[in-house]
CSV table of C-alpha atoms and ligand atoms in Angstrom, one decimal:
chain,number,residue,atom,x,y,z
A,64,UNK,CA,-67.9,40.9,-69.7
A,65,UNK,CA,-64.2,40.8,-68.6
A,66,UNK,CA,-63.0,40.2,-65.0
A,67,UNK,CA,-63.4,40.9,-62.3
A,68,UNK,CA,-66.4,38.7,-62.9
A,69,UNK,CA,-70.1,39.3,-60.8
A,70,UNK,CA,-72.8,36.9,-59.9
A,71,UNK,CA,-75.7,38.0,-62.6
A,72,UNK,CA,-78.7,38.6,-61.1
A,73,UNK,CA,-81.9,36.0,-61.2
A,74,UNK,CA,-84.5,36.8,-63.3
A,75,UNK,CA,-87.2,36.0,-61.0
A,76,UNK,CA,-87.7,36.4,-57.1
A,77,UNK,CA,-86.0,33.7,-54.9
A,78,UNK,CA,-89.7,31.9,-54.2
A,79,UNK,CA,-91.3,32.6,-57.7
A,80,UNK,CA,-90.2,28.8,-58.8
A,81,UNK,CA,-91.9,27.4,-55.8
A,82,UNK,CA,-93.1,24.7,-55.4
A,83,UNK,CA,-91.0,23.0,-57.9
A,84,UNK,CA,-87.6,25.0,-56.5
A,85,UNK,CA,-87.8,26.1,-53.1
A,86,UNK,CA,-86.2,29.5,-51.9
A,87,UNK,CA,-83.8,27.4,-49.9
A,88,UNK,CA,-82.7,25.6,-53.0
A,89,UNK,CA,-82.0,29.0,-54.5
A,90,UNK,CA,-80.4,30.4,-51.0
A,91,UNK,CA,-78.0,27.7,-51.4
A,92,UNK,CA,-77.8,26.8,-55.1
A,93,UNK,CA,-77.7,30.3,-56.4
A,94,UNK,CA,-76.3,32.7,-53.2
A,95,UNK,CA,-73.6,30.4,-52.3
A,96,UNK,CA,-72.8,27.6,-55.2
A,97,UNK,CA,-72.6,30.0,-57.9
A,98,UNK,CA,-71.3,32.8,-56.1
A,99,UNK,CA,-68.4,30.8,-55.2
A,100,UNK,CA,-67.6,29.5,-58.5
A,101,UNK,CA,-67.4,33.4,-59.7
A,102,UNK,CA,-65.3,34.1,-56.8
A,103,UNK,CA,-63.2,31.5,-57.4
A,104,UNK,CA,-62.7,32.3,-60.8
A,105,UNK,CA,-61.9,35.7,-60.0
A,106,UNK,CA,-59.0,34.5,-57.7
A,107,UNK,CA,-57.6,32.1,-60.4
A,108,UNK,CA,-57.6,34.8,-63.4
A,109,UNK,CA,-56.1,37.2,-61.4
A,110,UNK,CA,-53.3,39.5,-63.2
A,111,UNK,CA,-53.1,36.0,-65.7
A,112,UNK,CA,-54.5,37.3,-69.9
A,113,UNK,CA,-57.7,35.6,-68.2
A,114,UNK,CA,-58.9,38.6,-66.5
A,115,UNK,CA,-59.4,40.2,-69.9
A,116,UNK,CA,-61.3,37.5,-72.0
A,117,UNK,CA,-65.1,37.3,-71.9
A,118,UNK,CA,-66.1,34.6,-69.8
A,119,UNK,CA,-67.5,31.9,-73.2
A,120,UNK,CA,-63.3,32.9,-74.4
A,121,UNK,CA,-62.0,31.3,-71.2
A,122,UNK,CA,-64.7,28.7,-70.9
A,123,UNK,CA,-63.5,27.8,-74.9
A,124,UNK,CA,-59.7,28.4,-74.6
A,125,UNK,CA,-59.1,26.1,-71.2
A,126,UNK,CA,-62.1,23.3,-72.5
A,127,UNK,CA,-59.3,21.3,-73.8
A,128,UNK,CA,-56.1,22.1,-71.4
A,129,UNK,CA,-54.2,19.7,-69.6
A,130,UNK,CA,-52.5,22.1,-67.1
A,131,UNK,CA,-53.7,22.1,-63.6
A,132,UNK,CA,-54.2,25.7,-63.4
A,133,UNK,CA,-56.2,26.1,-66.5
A,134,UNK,CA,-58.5,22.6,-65.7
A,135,UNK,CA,-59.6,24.7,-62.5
A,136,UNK,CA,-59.9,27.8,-64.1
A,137,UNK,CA,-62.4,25.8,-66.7
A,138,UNK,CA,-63.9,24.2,-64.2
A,139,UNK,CA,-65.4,27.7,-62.3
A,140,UNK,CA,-65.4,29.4,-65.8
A,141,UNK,CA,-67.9,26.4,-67.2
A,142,UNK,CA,-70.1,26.4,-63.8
A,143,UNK,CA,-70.1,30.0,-63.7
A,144,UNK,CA,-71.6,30.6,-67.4
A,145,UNK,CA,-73.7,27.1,-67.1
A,146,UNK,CA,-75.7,28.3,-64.1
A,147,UNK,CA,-76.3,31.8,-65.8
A,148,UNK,CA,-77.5,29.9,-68.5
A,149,UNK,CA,-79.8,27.6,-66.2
A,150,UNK,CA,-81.2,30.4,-64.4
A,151,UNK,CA,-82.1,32.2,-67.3
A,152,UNK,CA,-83.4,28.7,-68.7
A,153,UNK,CA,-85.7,28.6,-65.6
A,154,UNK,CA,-89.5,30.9,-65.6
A,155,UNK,CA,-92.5,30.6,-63.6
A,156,UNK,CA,-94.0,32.6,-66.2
A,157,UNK,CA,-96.4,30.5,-69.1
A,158,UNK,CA,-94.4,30.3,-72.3
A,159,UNK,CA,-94.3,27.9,-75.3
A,160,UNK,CA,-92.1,27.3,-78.4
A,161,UNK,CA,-92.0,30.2,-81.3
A,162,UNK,CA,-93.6,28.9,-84.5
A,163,UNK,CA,-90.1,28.4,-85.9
A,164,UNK,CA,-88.5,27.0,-83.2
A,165,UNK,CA,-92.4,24.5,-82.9
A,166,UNK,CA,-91.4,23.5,-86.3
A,167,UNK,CA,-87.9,22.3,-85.5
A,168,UNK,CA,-89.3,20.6,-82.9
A,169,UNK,CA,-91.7,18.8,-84.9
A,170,UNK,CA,-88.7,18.1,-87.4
A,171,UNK,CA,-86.6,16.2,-84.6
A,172,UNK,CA,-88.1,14.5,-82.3
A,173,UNK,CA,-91.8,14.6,-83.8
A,174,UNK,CA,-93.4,16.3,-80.6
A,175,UNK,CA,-92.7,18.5,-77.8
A,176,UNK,CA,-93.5,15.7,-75.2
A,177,UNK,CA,-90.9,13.6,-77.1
A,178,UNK,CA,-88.0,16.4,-76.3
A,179,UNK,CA,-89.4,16.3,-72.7
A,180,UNK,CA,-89.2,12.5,-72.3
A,181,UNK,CA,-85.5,12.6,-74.2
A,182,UNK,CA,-84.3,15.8,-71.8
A,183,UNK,CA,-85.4,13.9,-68.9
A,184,UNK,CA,-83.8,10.7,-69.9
A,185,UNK,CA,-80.2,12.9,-70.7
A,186,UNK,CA,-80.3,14.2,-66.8
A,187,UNK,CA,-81.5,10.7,-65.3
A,188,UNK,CA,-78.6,9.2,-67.1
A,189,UNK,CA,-76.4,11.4,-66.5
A,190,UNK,CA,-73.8,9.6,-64.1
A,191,UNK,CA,-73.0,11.8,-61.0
A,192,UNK,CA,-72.9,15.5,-61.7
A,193,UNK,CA,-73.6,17.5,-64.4
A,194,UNK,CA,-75.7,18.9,-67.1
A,195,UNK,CA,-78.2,18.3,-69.5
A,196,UNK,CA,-79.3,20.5,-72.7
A,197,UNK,CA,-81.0,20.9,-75.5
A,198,UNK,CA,-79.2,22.1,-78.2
A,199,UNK,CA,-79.1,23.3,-82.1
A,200,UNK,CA,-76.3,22.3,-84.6
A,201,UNK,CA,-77.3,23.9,-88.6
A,202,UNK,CA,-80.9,24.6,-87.0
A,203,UNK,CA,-81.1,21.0,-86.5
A,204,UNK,CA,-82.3,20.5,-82.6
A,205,UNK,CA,-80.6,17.7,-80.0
A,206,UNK,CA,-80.0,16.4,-76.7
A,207,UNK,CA,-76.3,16.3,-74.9
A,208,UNK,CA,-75.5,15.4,-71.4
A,209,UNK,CA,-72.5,16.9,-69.8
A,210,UNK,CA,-70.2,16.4,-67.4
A,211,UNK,CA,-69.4,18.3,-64.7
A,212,UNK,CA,-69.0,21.9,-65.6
A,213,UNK,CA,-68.3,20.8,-69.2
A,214,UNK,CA,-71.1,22.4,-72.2
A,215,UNK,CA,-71.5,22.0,-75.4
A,216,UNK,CA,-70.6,25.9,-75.3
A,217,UNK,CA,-66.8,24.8,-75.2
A,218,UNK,CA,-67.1,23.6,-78.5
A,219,UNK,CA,-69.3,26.2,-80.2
A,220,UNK,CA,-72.4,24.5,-80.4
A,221,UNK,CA,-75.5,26.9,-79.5
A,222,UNK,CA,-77.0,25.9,-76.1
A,223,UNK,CA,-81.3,26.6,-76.2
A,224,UNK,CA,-81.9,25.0,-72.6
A,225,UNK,CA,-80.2,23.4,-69.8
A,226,UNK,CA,-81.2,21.7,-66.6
A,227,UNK,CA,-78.3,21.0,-63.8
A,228,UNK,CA,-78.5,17.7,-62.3
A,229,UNK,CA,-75.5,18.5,-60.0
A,230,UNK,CA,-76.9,17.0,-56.4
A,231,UNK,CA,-77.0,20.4,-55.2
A,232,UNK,CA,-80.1,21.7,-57.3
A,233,UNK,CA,-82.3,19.2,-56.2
A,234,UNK,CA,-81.5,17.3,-53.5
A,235,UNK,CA,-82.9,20.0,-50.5
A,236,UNK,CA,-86.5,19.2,-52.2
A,237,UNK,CA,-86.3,16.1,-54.2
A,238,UNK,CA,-83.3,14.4,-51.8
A,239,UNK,CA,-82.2,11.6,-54.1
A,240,UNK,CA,-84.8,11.3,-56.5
A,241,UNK,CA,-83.6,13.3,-59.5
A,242,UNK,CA,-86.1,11.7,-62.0
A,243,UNK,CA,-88.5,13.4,-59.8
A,244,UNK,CA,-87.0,16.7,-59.9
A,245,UNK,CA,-86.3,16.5,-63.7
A,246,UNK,CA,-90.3,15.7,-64.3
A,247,UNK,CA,-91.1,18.5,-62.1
A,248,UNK,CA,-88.7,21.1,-63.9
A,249,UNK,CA,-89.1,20.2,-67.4
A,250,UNK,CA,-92.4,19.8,-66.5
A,251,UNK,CA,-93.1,23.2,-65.6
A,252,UNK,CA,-90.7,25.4,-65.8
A,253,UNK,CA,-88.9,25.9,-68.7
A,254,UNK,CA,-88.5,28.9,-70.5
A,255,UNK,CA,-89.6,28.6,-74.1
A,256,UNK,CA,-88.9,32.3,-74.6
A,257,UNK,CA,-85.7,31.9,-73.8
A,258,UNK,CA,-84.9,28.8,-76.2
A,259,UNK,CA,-86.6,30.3,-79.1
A,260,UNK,CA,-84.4,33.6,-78.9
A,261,UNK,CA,-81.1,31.3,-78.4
A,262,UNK,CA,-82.4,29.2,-81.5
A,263,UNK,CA,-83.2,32.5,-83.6
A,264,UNK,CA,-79.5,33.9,-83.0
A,265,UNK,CA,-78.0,30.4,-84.5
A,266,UNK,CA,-79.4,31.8,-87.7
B,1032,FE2,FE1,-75.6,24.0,-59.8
């Protein structure tokens, strides 16, 4: 997808992650956080070679700039593909790992609880805003924390889940308490569907 760029729908209702994520979480995190960051991007890529890339080109070509222009064109370009990415890392629905993706699990951190515990610990440490992910580099599975809008994306390496541990995803329900939140989320709701088809495409 080229510009003008358009808020992607949620794949669930606005309550269907309740109680961990309220609607009003969602009314403000996904209606007016995210929207904004696609309609900022869409004013800054206006008639620039921007408007014709597909959103990951932009989010890889500015990663690394040090003009002003292009650090705030990454900076909505990175939040607008990291909260797709969230959302779609997000279900109310029961899944689990596939067999393969089980086995990588097994492989690097020895359990699924251990990946829990090591997620959690990337968005509790996380200082100030950003990102945490599980990721896979040569089918090998790992843990990043990110900045900001920054994601491992920028650098090519295949994303499988992500929580945001930007203030705004939490703090309506959880106020401060983003160990909480994280529990709660990993917990419960994250899409195992989802991670085994972004492990699968890795190859
Ligand atoms: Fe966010």
């Amino acid at each position: 997808m080229t510009g003008p760029f358009k808020l992607a729908s949620l794949p669930w209702d606005d309550a269907a992650l309740e109680p961990t994520i309220s609607a009003r979480t969602i009314s403000f995190h996904y209606y007016k956080h995210h929207q904004a960051y696609v309609d900022t991007l869409n004013t800054l890529v206006e008639k620039t070679p921007f408007a014709d890339m597909k959103l990951e080109k932009i989010v890889q070509a500015t990663a690394k700039s040090s003009d002003d222009k292009e650090k705030k064109i990454f900076n909505n370009a990175g939040q607008v593909w990291n909260h797709d990415f969230y959302w779609r890392s997000l279900t109310p629905a029961k899944t689990a790992p596939s067999a393969q993706l089980d086995s990588a699990i097994a492989a690097a951190f020895g359990s699924k609880d251990e990946l829990i515990a090591q997620l959690a610990e990337a968005g509790k440490t996380q200082f100030g805003s950003g990102w945490a992910w599980l990721v896979s580099k040569d089918g090998k599975l790992g843990i990043e924390k990110t900045p900001n809008a920054e994601t491992p994306m920028a650098k090519g390496v295949n994303c499988l889940l992500t929580v945001d541990v930007w203030e705004h995803a939490y703090y309506l329900d959880y106020q401060n308490r983003r160990p909480d939140f994280l529990k709660a989320v990993i917990g419960k709701l994250l899409n195992w569907d989802f991670a085994a088809q972004n492990f699968q495409r890795a190859g």
